[in-house]
Tab-separated table of C-alpha atoms and ligand atoms in Angstrom:
chain	number	residue	atom	x	y	z
A	30	UNK	CA	139.859	61.311	-68.778
A	31	UNK	CA	137.594	61.403	-71.644
A	32	UNK	CA	136.033	58.080	-71.164
A	33	UNK	CA	134.731	58.916	-67.758
A	34	UNK	CA	133.820	62.736	-68.478
A	35	UNK	CA	131.317	61.170	-70.980
A	36	UNK	CA	129.531	59.420	-68.350
A	37	UNK	CA	130.158	60.469	-64.536
A	38	UNK	CA	127.259	60.133	-63.014
A	39	UNK	CA	127.379	62.930	-60.676
A	40	UNK	CA	129.871	63.402	-57.674
A	41	UNK	CA	133.083	64.594	-59.405
A	42	UNK	CA	131.404	66.741	-61.616
A	43	UNK	CA	129.419	68.561	-58.835
A	44	UNK	CA	132.673	68.556	-56.900
A	45	UNK	CA	134.361	70.761	-60.033
A	46	UNK	CA	131.276	73.012	-60.395
A	47	UNK	CA	131.052	73.601	-56.470
A	48	UNK	CA	134.734	74.379	-56.656
A	49	UNK	CA	134.453	76.527	-59.599
A	50	UNK	CA	131.460	78.488	-57.750
A	51	UNK	CA	133.537	79.023	-54.965
A	52	UNK	CA	136.717	80.633	-56.669
A	53	UNK	CA	134.406	82.139	-59.019
A	54	UNK	CA	132.611	83.914	-55.902
A	55	UNK	CA	136.049	84.536	-54.380
A	56	UNK	CA	137.251	86.398	-57.418
A	57	UNK	CA	134.158	88.608	-58.032
A	58	UNK	CA	133.765	90.002	-54.314
A	59	UNK	CA	137.238	89.524	-53.356
A	60	UNK	CA	136.611	88.743	-49.647
A	61	UNK	CA	136.801	85.390	-48.173
A	62	UNK	CA	133.542	83.207	-48.939
A	63	UNK	CA	132.296	82.392	-45.670
A	64	UNK	CA	132.087	78.950	-44.070
A	65	UNK	CA	128.685	79.252	-43.398
A	66	UNK	CA	127.848	79.954	-47.392
A	67	UNK	CA	130.300	77.149	-48.450
A	68	UNK	CA	128.351	74.480	-45.993
A	69	UNK	CA	125.202	75.448	-47.473
A	70	UNK	CA	126.529	75.227	-50.852
A	71	UNK	CA	127.898	71.828	-49.989
A	72	UNK	CA	124.789	70.753	-48.381
A	73	UNK	CA	122.983	71.419	-51.426
A	74	UNK	CA	125.072	69.756	-53.851
A	75	UNK	CA	125.087	67.048	-51.787
A	76	UNK	CA	121.758	66.263	-51.888
A	77	UNK	CA	120.955	63.740	-54.702
A	78	UNK	CA	123.421	61.376	-53.123
A	79	UNK	CA	121.495	61.216	-49.860
A	80	UNK	CA	120.281	57.844	-49.328
A	81	UNK	CA	122.003	55.845	-51.985
A	82	UNK	CA	123.819	52.902	-50.707
A	83	UNK	CA	127.294	51.824	-52.268
A	84	UNK	CA	128.679	48.163	-51.835
A	85	UNK	CA	131.462	49.808	-49.839
A	86	UNK	CA	132.555	53.393	-48.694
A	87	UNK	CA	135.976	54.726	-48.123
A	88	UNK	CA	135.412	57.261	-45.965
A	89	UNK	CA	137.431	60.482	-44.631
A	90	UNK	CA	140.657	59.475	-46.454
A	91	UNK	CA	143.202	61.721	-47.763
A	92	UNK	CA	142.208	60.988	-51.571
A	93	UNK	CA	145.223	61.676	-53.809
A	94	UNK	CA	144.732	61.043	-57.808
A	95	UNK	CA	147.332	62.072	-59.470
A	96	UNK	CA	145.718	62.079	-62.948
A	97	UNK	CA	143.208	65.082	-61.580
A	98	UNK	CA	146.120	66.592	-58.886
A	99	UNK	CA	143.245	66.023	-56.246
A	100	UNK	CA	144.797	65.883	-52.764
A	101	UNK	CA	141.674	66.617	-50.348
A	102	UNK	CA	139.814	64.578	-47.860
A	103	UNK	CA	136.722	62.682	-49.840
A	104	UNK	CA	134.519	59.852	-49.234
A	105	UNK	CA	134.444	57.145	-52.221
A	106	UNK	CA	131.605	54.936	-52.737
A	107	UNK	CA	132.334	51.708	-55.185
A	108	UNK	CA	129.254	49.867	-56.737
A	109	UNK	CA	129.921	46.512	-59.024
A	110	UNK	CA	133.980	46.769	-58.691
A	111	UNK	CA	134.117	50.306	-60.327
A	112	UNK	CA	133.970	53.552	-58.313
A	113	UNK	CA	130.714	55.332	-58.180
A	114	UNK	CA	131.187	58.664	-56.341
A	115	UNK	CA	134.025	60.904	-54.904
A	116	UNK	CA	132.128	63.065	-52.610
A	117	UNK	CA	132.921	65.847	-50.227
A	118	UNK	CA	129.876	64.466	-47.840
A	119	UNK	CA	129.228	61.436	-45.809
A	120	UNK	CA	127.872	58.408	-48.082
A	121	UNK	CA	126.082	55.304	-47.391
A	122	UNK	CA	127.226	51.934	-47.650
A	123	UNK	CA	126.802	48.088	-47.095
A	124	UNK	CA	130.643	48.294	-45.306
A	125	UNK	CA	132.584	51.245	-44.843
A	126	UNK	CA	136.096	51.742	-44.185
A	127	UNK	CA	137.204	54.584	-42.246
A	128	UNK	CA	140.409	55.971	-43.514
A	129	UNK	CA	140.661	58.730	-41.301
A	130	UNK	CA	144.345	59.736	-41.022
A	131	UNK	CA	145.089	57.648	-43.831
A	132	UNK	CA	145.932	58.372	-47.908
A	133	UNK	CA	143.526	56.533	-50.469
A	134	UNK	CA	145.498	56.467	-54.331
A	135	UNK	CA	145.089	54.179	-56.866
A	136	UNK	CA	146.052	50.542	-56.904
A	137	UNK	CA	149.823	50.220	-57.505
A	138	UNK	CA	150.541	48.744	-60.968
A	139	UNK	CA	153.590	47.295	-61.442
A	140	UNK	CA	154.824	46.530	-64.623
A	141	UNK	CA	157.814	44.232	-64.235
A	142	UNK	CA	156.875	41.519	-61.788
A	143	UNK	CA	157.909	38.157	-62.573
A	144	UNK	CA	156.906	36.375	-59.633
A	145	UNK	CA	153.085	35.184	-60.357
A	146	UNK	CA	152.565	32.634	-58.187
A	147	UNK	CA	150.020	32.800	-55.073
A	148	UNK	CA	153.041	33.249	-53.061
A	149	UNK	CA	153.959	36.313	-54.658
A	150	UNK	CA	150.669	37.652	-55.475
A	151	UNK	CA	150.432	37.663	-51.385
A	152	UNK	CA	153.466	39.949	-50.820
A	153	UNK	CA	152.585	42.111	-53.790
A	154	UNK	CA	148.836	42.560	-52.161
A	155	UNK	CA	150.876	43.497	-49.054
A	156	UNK	CA	152.928	45.966	-50.790
A	157	UNK	CA	150.181	48.163	-52.035
A	158	UNK	CA	150.227	46.407	-55.356
A	159	UNK	CA	146.277	45.662	-57.279
A	160	UNK	CA	147.686	44.617	-60.656
A	161	UNK	CA	150.835	42.710	-60.824
A	162	UNK	CA	152.180	42.290	-64.804
A	163	UNK	CA	154.864	40.104	-66.131
A	164	UNK	CA	156.194	42.064	-68.712
A	165	UNK	CA	159.732	41.976	-69.588
A	166	UNK	CA	160.187	38.111	-70.126
A	167	UNK	CA	156.505	37.635	-70.786
A	168	UNK	CA	154.925	34.243	-71.063
A	169	UNK	CA	154.259	32.022	-74.371
A	170	UNK	CA	152.340	30.326	-74.551
A	171	UNK	CA	149.997	33.086	-73.404
A	172	UNK	CA	146.416	31.342	-73.722
A	173	UNK	CA	147.393	28.955	-70.965
A	174	UNK	CA	149.123	31.357	-68.662
A	175	UNK	CA	146.048	33.140	-68.044
A	176	UNK	CA	143.795	30.470	-67.776
A	177	UNK	CA	145.892	28.971	-65.018
A	178	UNK	CA	145.302	31.864	-62.957
A	179	UNK	CA	142.279	32.939	-63.879
A	180	UNK	CA	139.476	32.745	-61.011
A	181	UNK	CA	142.598	32.270	-58.436
A	182	UNK	CA	144.514	35.184	-57.799
A	183	UNK	CA	143.923	37.896	-55.291
A	184	UNK	CA	145.256	40.823	-57.708
A	185	UNK	CA	145.116	41.493	-61.110
A	186	UNK	CA	147.662	39.666	-63.461
A	187	UNK	CA	149.026	39.680	-67.051
A	188	UNK	CA	151.636	39.041	-69.119
A	189	UNK	CA	153.429	40.126	-72.643
A	190	UNK	CA	153.566	37.354	-75.497
A	191	UNK	CA	157.703	36.786	-74.666
A	192	UNK	CA	160.147	36.443	-76.686
A	193	UNK	CA	162.588	34.471	-74.016
A	194	UNK	CA	160.169	31.508	-73.450
A	195	UNK	CA	159.339	31.625	-77.617
A	196	UNK	CA	162.972	31.105	-78.013
A	197	UNK	CA	163.619	28.524	-75.370
A	198	UNK	CA	160.601	26.247	-76.496
A	199	UNK	CA	161.726	26.657	-80.457
A	200	UNK	CA	165.497	26.172	-79.596
A	201	UNK	CA	165.083	23.574	-76.548
A	202	UNK	CA	166.743	25.372	-74.136
A	203	UNK	CA	166.572	23.706	-70.365
A	204	UNK	CA	165.950	27.249	-68.455
A	205	UNK	CA	163.562	27.935	-66.649
A	206	UNK	CA	162.265	31.856	-66.430
A	207	UNK	CA	166.071	32.724	-68.498
A	208	UNK	CA	167.470	30.861	-71.156
A	209	UNK	CA	170.778	28.938	-69.865
A	210	UNK	CA	171.784	26.798	-72.893
A	211	UNK	CA	170.677	25.902	-76.087
A	212	UNK	CA	169.092	29.455	-76.574
A	213	UNK	CA	172.223	31.251	-75.293
A	214	UNK	CA	175.047	28.756	-76.894
A	215	UNK	CA	174.431	29.915	-80.956
A	216	UNK	CA	172.081	31.701	-82.763
A	217	UNK	CA	168.851	30.850	-84.217
A	218	UNK	CA	168.357	29.541	-87.652
A	219	UNK	CA	166.329	31.664	-90.234
A	220	UNK	CA	163.804	28.759	-89.902
A	221	UNK	CA	163.809	28.864	-85.862
A	222	UNK	CA	163.575	32.582	-85.998
A	223	UNK	CA	160.505	32.575	-88.041
A	224	UNK	CA	158.976	29.867	-85.778
A	225	UNK	CA	159.935	32.330	-82.590
A	226	UNK	CA	158.450	35.317	-84.284
A	227	UNK	CA	155.664	33.401	-85.512
A	228	UNK	CA	154.851	32.572	-81.626
A	229	UNK	CA	155.211	35.810	-80.529
A	230	UNK	CA	152.309	36.481	-82.907
A	231	UNK	CA	150.077	34.247	-82.020
A	232	UNK	CA	150.746	35.222	-78.150
A	233	UNK	CA	149.732	38.486	-78.846
A	234	UNK	CA	146.406	37.089	-80.688
A	235	UNK	CA	145.857	35.294	-77.072
A	236	UNK	CA	145.898	38.402	-75.449
A	237	UNK	CA	149.496	39.532	-74.667
A	238	UNK	CA	149.803	42.914	-73.515
A	239	UNK	CA	152.776	43.403	-76.059
A	240	UNK	CA	156.070	41.963	-76.656
A	241	UNK	CA	158.606	41.134	-73.764
A	242	UNK	CA	162.219	41.309	-74.741
A	243	UNK	CA	165.448	40.088	-72.914
A	244	UNK	CA	168.316	40.985	-75.699
A	245	UNK	CA	171.020	40.837	-72.873
A	246	UNK	CA	169.897	37.350	-72.219
A	247	UNK	CA	170.688	35.946	-76.144
A	248	UNK	CA	173.893	36.842	-76.831
A	249	UNK	CA	173.807	35.681	-80.442
A	250	UNK	CA	170.626	37.525	-81.022
A	251	UNK	CA	171.290	39.779	-84.236
A	252	UNK	CA	170.313	43.399	-84.614
A	253	UNK	CA	168.369	41.992	-87.726
A	254	UNK	CA	166.113	39.892	-85.368
A	255	UNK	CA	165.618	42.494	-82.841
A	256	UNK	CA	164.291	44.863	-85.499
A	257	UNK	CA	161.706	42.418	-86.727
A	258	UNK	CA	160.376	41.867	-83.581
A	259	UNK	CA	159.918	45.966	-83.342
A	260	UNK	CA	158.323	45.536	-86.678
A	261	UNK	CA	155.903	43.154	-85.479
A	262	UNK	CA	154.832	45.517	-82.566
A	263	UNK	CA	154.420	48.381	-84.510
A	264	UNK	CA	152.106	46.219	-86.817
A	265	UNK	CA	150.316	44.936	-84.146
A	266	UNK	CA	150.073	48.228	-82.405
A	267	UNK	CA	151.774	46.927	-79.054
A	268	UNK	CA	154.791	48.053	-76.955
A	269	UNK	CA	157.676	46.258	-76.251
A	270	UNK	CA	159.097	45.557	-72.649
A	271	UNK	CA	163.199	45.669	-73.115
A	272	UNK	CA	165.985	44.712	-70.912
A	273	UNK	CA	168.638	45.973	-73.167
A	274	UNK	CA	171.857	44.242	-75.371
A	275	UNK	CA	174.486	45.755	-72.468
A	276	UNK	CA	174.466	47.799	-69.927
A	277	UNK	CA	177.158	49.745	-68.011
A	278	UNK	CA	179.617	52.477	-68.841
A	279	UNK	CA	182.028	50.428	-70.878
A	280	UNK	CA	181.575	49.969	-74.499
A	281	UNK	CA	180.278	48.151	-76.105
A	282	UNK	CA	177.593	49.269	-72.910
A	283	UNK	CA	174.238	50.839	-72.106
A	284	UNK	CA	174.737	53.715	-74.348
A	285	UNK	CA	175.047	51.367	-77.525
A	286	UNK	CA	172.469	49.387	-76.279
A	287	UNK	CA	170.028	52.116	-75.736
A	288	UNK	CA	170.983	53.843	-79.406
A	289	UNK	CA	169.839	50.348	-80.706
A	290	UNK	CA	166.463	50.649	-79.023
A	291	UNK	CA	166.066	54.470	-80.105
A	292	UNK	CA	166.856	53.890	-83.628
A	293	UNK	CA	164.460	51.143	-83.898
A	294	UNK	CA	161.564	52.385	-82.299
A	295	UNK	CA	162.495	55.560	-84.788
A	296	UNK	CA	162.576	53.414	-87.821
A	297	UNK	CA	159.677	51.321	-87.204
A	298	UNK	CA	157.253	53.394	-85.172
A	299	UNK	CA	157.000	51.032	-82.248
A	300	UNK	CA	156.040	51.944	-78.583
A	301	UNK	CA	158.868	50.893	-76.278
A	302	UNK	CA	159.245	50.578	-72.551
A	303	UNK	CA	162.914	50.050	-71.063
A	304	UNK	CA	163.057	48.261	-68.381
A	305	UNK	CA	165.244	49.023	-65.055
A	306	UNK	CA	166.999	51.972	-66.018
A	307	UNK	CA	169.449	52.191	-63.329
A	308	UNK	CA	170.819	48.776	-63.136
A	309	UNK	CA	171.402	48.618	-67.101
A	310	UNK	CA	172.798	52.631	-66.748
A	311	UNK	CA	174.811	52.211	-63.462
A	312	UNK	CA	176.623	55.715	-63.373
A	313	UNK	CA	175.559	56.340	-66.750
A	314	UNK	CA	171.966	56.775	-65.774
A	315	UNK	CA	171.629	60.149	-66.077
A	316	UNK	CA	172.608	60.046	-69.704
A	317	UNK	CA	170.254	57.416	-70.288
A	318	UNK	CA	167.726	59.379	-69.180
A	319	UNK	CA	168.986	62.699	-71.307
A	320	UNK	CA	168.819	60.386	-73.773
A	321	UNK	CA	165.246	58.908	-73.160
A	322	UNK	CA	163.800	62.276	-72.738
A	323	UNK	CA	165.609	63.516	-75.959
A	324	UNK	CA	163.872	60.882	-77.833
A	325	UNK	CA	160.189	61.726	-76.693
A	326	UNK	CA	160.707	65.142	-77.251
A	327	UNK	CA	161.193	64.360	-80.874
A	328	UNK	CA	158.113	62.164	-80.968
A	329	UNK	CA	158.975	58.968	-79.906
A	330	UNK	CA	157.040	56.708	-77.528
A	331	UNK	CA	159.483	55.740	-75.041
A	332	UNK	CA	158.735	55.029	-71.418
A	333	UNK	CA	161.150	53.247	-68.526
A	334	UNK	CA	161.369	52.351	-64.576
A	335	UNK	CA	163.532	51.612	-61.615
A	336	UNK	CA	162.874	49.707	-58.334
A	337	UNK	CA	164.315	51.585	-55.420
A	338	UNK	CA	167.536	49.124	-54.815
A	339	UNK	CA	171.259	49.054	-54.708
A	340	UNK	CA	171.068	45.814	-56.176
A	341	UNK	CA	169.718	43.828	-59.153
A	342	UNK	CA	169.220	40.015	-59.359
A	343	UNK	CA	169.288	37.379	-62.064
A	344	UNK	CA	170.324	34.125	-62.642
A	345	UNK	CA	173.975	33.302	-62.045
A	346	UNK	CA	173.621	30.406	-64.703
A	347	UNK	CA	172.411	32.923	-67.565
A	348	UNK	CA	174.449	34.927	-69.799
A	349	UNK	CA	174.913	38.036	-67.485
A	350	UNK	CA	177.931	36.353	-66.163
A	351	UNK	CA	179.585	35.268	-69.510
A	352	UNK	CA	183.144	36.102	-69.011
A	353	UNK	CA	183.823	39.892	-68.578
A	354	UNK	CA	180.601	40.199	-66.522
A	355	UNK	CA	183.033	42.596	-63.658
A	356	UNK	CA	183.852	45.095	-66.240
A	357	UNK	CA	179.918	44.955	-67.833
A	358	UNK	CA	178.838	45.644	-64.509
A	359	UNK	CA	180.593	48.718	-63.922
A	360	UNK	CA	183.931	47.284	-61.996
A	361	UNK	CA	182.213	44.889	-59.173
A	362	UNK	CA	183.698	41.490	-57.657
A	363	UNK	CA	182.874	38.268	-56.727
A	364	UNK	CA	182.140	40.098	-53.011
A	365	UNK	CA	179.353	41.933	-54.632
A	366	UNK	CA	177.531	38.882	-55.728
A	367	UNK	CA	175.077	37.584	-53.059
A	368	UNK	CA	173.883	34.233	-53.474
A	369	UNK	CA	169.952	34.426	-52.512
A	370	UNK	CA	169.493	30.925	-51.313
A	371	UNK	CA	171.730	31.654	-48.608
A	372	UNK	CA	172.273	35.069	-48.463
A	373	UNK	CA	176.268	34.280	-48.947
A	374	UNK	CA	178.579	36.747	-50.426
A	375	UNK	CA	180.582	34.905	-53.344
A	376	UNK	CA	184.060	34.047	-53.971
A	377	UNK	CA	185.950	33.024	-57.024
A	378	UNK	CA	185.510	29.290	-55.913
A	379	UNK	CA	181.880	29.385	-55.047
A	380	UNK	CA	181.061	31.755	-58.173
A	381	UNK	CA	182.151	28.555	-60.157
A	382	UNK	CA	180.293	25.770	-58.299
A	383	UNK	CA	176.919	28.110	-57.949
A	384	UNK	CA	176.890	29.165	-61.734
A	385	UNK	CA	176.926	25.495	-62.818
A	386	UNK	CA	174.249	24.893	-60.873
A	387	UNK	CA	172.289	27.949	-61.638
A	388	UNK	CA	170.013	30.140	-59.362
A	389	UNK	CA	169.381	33.644	-58.602
A	390	UNK	CA	171.901	36.163	-57.307
A	391	UNK	CA	171.913	39.331	-56.259
A	392	UNK	CA	174.267	41.891	-58.231
A	393	UNK	CA	175.280	44.927	-55.793
A	394	UNK	CA	176.328	47.233	-58.507
A	395	UNK	CA	174.148	50.302	-58.250
A	396	UNK	CA	175.171	53.509	-56.742
A	397	UNK	CA	172.838	54.894	-54.292
A	398	UNK	CA	172.712	58.218	-55.687
A	399	UNK	CA	171.586	56.846	-59.023
A	400	UNK	CA	168.685	55.145	-57.281
A	401	UNK	CA	167.853	58.579	-55.901
A	402	UNK	CA	168.036	60.356	-58.953
A	403	UNK	CA	165.728	57.529	-61.027
A	404	UNK	CA	163.321	58.094	-58.288
A	405	UNK	CA	163.373	61.979	-58.307
A	406	UNK	CA	163.301	61.787	-62.201
A	407	UNK	CA	159.780	62.595	-63.281
A	408	UNK	CA	160.161	59.882	-66.696
A	409	UNK	CA	160.684	56.985	-64.322
A	410	UNK	CA	158.013	54.637	-63.085
A	411	UNK	CA	158.048	52.485	-60.196
A	412	UNK	CA	158.071	48.791	-61.237
A	413	UNK	CA	159.610	45.919	-59.037
A	414	UNK	CA	161.272	43.407	-61.073
A	415	UNK	CA	160.748	41.033	-58.189
A	416	UNK	CA	160.504	37.425	-57.864
A	417	UNK	CA	160.118	35.005	-54.880
A	418	UNK	CA	160.191	31.221	-54.682
A	419	UNK	CA	159.647	29.931	-51.157
A	420	UNK	CA	160.603	32.865	-49.526
A	421	UNK	CA	163.899	33.214	-51.044
A	422	UNK	CA	164.920	35.968	-53.816
A	423	UNK	CA	165.336	39.800	-53.835
A	424	UNK	CA	163.559	42.387	-51.273
A	425	UNK	CA	161.924	44.177	-54.079
A	426	UNK	CA	159.437	41.315	-54.479
A	427	UNK	CA	157.735	42.352	-51.318
A	428	UNK	CA	159.029	45.712	-50.759
A	429	UNK	CA	159.851	48.268	-53.572
A	430	UNK	CA	156.197	50.184	-53.116
A	431	UNK	CA	156.408	50.691	-49.254
A	432	UNK	CA	160.584	51.676	-49.839
A	433	UNK	CA	159.512	54.263	-52.383
A	434	UNK	CA	156.847	55.853	-49.869
A	435	UNK	CA	158.939	55.363	-46.740
A	436	UNK	CA	162.321	55.854	-47.852
A	437	UNK	CA	162.284	58.043	-50.616
A	438	UNK	CA	159.638	60.284	-50.022
A	439	UNK	CA	159.064	60.525	-46.060
A	440	UNK	CA	162.922	59.987	-44.835
A	441	UNK	CA	164.925	61.349	-47.932
A	442	UNK	CA	162.654	63.738	-49.621
A	443	UNK	CA	164.163	62.187	-52.942
A	444	UNK	CA	160.288	63.156	-54.515
A	445	UNK	CA	156.492	64.303	-53.174
A	446	UNK	CA	154.104	61.609	-52.344
A	447	UNK	CA	151.850	62.797	-55.402
A	448	UNK	CA	154.805	62.294	-57.592
A	449	UNK	CA	155.504	58.548	-56.205
A	450	UNK	CA	151.828	57.566	-56.390
A	451	UNK	CA	151.902	59.095	-60.036
A	452	UNK	CA	154.865	56.580	-60.791
A	453	UNK	CA	153.070	53.592	-59.084
A	454	UNK	CA	149.405	54.627	-60.695
A	455	UNK	CA	148.597	56.888	-63.290
A	456	UNK	CA	151.822	56.551	-65.447
A	457	UNK	CA	151.947	52.577	-65.903
A	458	UNK	CA	147.834	52.705	-66.738
A	459	UNK	CA	149.013	55.074	-69.377
A	460	UNK	CA	151.567	52.950	-70.745
A	461	UNK	CA	149.092	49.891	-70.776
A	462	UNK	CA	146.814	52.573	-72.537
A	463	UNK	CA	144.176	51.540	-69.866
A	464	UNK	CA	142.552	54.563	-69.057
A	465	UNK	CA	140.112	52.312	-66.442
A	466	UNK	CA	143.014	52.170	-63.885
A	467	UNK	CA	145.651	53.721	-61.805
A	468	UNK	CA	143.050	56.739	-61.102
A	469	UNK	CA	140.373	57.509	-58.496
A	470	UNK	CA	137.304	58.696	-60.938
A	471	UNK	CA	134.159	57.711	-61.643
A	472	UNK	CA	133.776	54.805	-63.542
A	473	UNK	CA	137.288	53.952	-62.709
A	474	UNK	CA	138.450	50.239	-61.429
A	475	UNK	CA	137.781	50.085	-57.500
A	476	UNK	CA	141.617	49.213	-57.177
A	477	UNK	CA	142.567	51.320	-54.064
A	478	UNK	CA	145.713	51.158	-52.016
A	479	UNK	CA	145.155	52.845	-48.784
A	480	UNK	CA	147.872	53.491	-46.177
A	481	UNK	CA	149.766	55.324	-43.520
A	482	UNK	CA	151.901	58.149	-45.234
A	483	UNK	CA	153.843	58.753	-41.807
A	484	UNK	CA	154.631	54.756	-41.289
A	485	UNK	CA	154.451	53.021	-44.550
A	486	UNK	CA	157.852	51.225	-44.214
A	487	UNK	CA	159.510	47.891	-46.328
A	488	UNK	CA	160.490	45.433	-44.283
A	489	UNK	CA	162.409	42.808	-46.802
A	490	UNK	CA	165.933	42.577	-47.030
A	491	UNK	CA	168.418	40.720	-48.943
A	492	UNK	CA	169.388	38.538	-46.099
A	493	UNK	CA	164.915	38.058	-45.237
A	494	UNK	CA	163.640	38.739	-48.731
A	495	UNK	CA	160.273	37.094	-47.446
A	496	UNK	CA	158.855	40.122	-45.161
A	497	UNK	CA	155.492	42.009	-45.837
A	498	UNK	CA	155.637	45.681	-46.074
A	499	UNK	CA	153.841	47.579	-43.193
A	500	UNK	CA	151.873	50.699	-42.975
A	501	UNK	CA	149.326	49.390	-45.702
A	502	UNK	CA	146.250	48.868	-44.006
A	503	UNK	CA	143.510	48.293	-46.842
A	504	UNK	CA	144.306	47.049	-50.313
A	505	UNK	CA	140.949	46.714	-52.830
A	506	UNK	CA	140.536	44.928	-55.888
A	507	UNK	CA	137.826	45.473	-57.992
A	508	UNK	CA	135.696	46.337	-55.019
A	509	UNK	CA	136.702	43.431	-52.790
A	510	UNK	CA	139.120	44.102	-49.736
A	511	UNK	CA	141.770	41.962	-49.875
A	512	UNK	CA	143.773	43.083	-47.154
A	513	UNK	CA	142.071	44.240	-44.364
A	514	UNK	CA	143.439	45.944	-41.142
A	515	UNK	CA	146.928	44.970	-42.323
A	516	UNK	CA	146.209	41.518	-42.823
A	517	UNK	CA	145.522	39.563	-46.317
A	518	UNK	CA	141.549	38.553	-46.462
A	519	UNK	CA	141.803	34.340	-46.908
A	520	UNK	CA	140.293	32.906	-50.022
A	521	UNK	CA	139.876	36.630	-51.449
A	522	UNK	CA	140.633	35.771	-55.497
A	523	UNK	CA	139.047	39.119	-57.225
A	524	UNK	CA	142.008	39.592	-59.607
A	525	UNK	CA	141.298	39.490	-62.755
A	526	UNK	CA	143.085	38.698	-65.897
A	527	UNK	CA	144.775	42.381	-67.493
A	528	UNK	CA	144.863	41.107	-71.554
A	529	UNK	CA	144.663	42.772	-74.693
B	2	ZN	ZN1	165.930	42.302	-66.432
């Protein structure tokens, strides 16, 4: 990271020097460098750190930093909310966490967290998330959205400037998170669309982290309107976070939808993040990933994400459940829908009743082999798409990160621990173009997640989604401990607004 290299005060550079010296000596002599020599060298190199006091020290942890591929026992010194030392020898701090036997990783960054309330932040923190961002739906107006959370959140928060909330406001739709009537039933007039575009632009002026789009929720959104939003993103040099127009194998399905996104990115130069590729692609997800890889190889900036579950969730009152949903979802039926409020599986009758009322429903539509393939694919970041409302919702809101580490890394070996952490930290930080996040390096923000790789596990289920993950004893946000010995620290609100 060029940003840190320029002003790296000491530890990391010295560790690199030391390793270089050791490697050079080994290469020259062709013999094992003696333990004594190494110890002497370490002592010598560590001298300037001696006696320094840090605000907080994380001692003896297995530090895992995907950006530098560091995987070794280190001591981390934190000062002023930043990482100030990464050392092979002990550091002195006003407070110390003994991380012996634990993994110390950069704090997890969730690019897709609809839940932006105190309730949701608690579950995110217990799942190891230090930054939760609402990028797909986004917010609008953006300024007031940030103001409501400033100084009150245990973890970092942020949002894109959302097209959906802009459209709901301009067209007077009665939906809450997602449109359900006026914005669904008809197209916007040219005047209305001009207002929508202006609102989205104002949201960017107010710090929005990009443009959020949910094309599938707007059956009358034209291809020209989508292209206009891409042009705005390109002009303003911000990425779009997109729930594509269609999903599933049946045409017009996910292939057409991804072609629209790739074509518009190519035509405008905009950067795009395609959300939840598994629930969109279903059994065509491998082809979608190949398309994204191909587009990237030809210079387009396209990224994607998935959550580690075989069901999605959305509002039963939304356009997703317009006529033909069974086929569009890959050939499912009423019994594959699970009403979040009660956990019951639906029938034709209960479907009709609840659709009028609106509310969250789980859609059991994603094959397990597709989830495993997405976890293993190096292009796919981890993101939850979660939201809890008074304990009801999808377990992904509470368990996404622990589930990847427990089920997909430890139990199924779908990917390595380093790759999993990369998908949770460095990759989303790079998507955000925020080099101070998602890494353990001198000068980086001291957002850290400390977990027990042998025991970390998700506990949330579709029947009981509001259950904290386990095996994540410490979570640190900007140098402040928010989870201590596995418990939330009451009234800790170090979370900062992440904005452009
Ligand atoms: Zn979505």
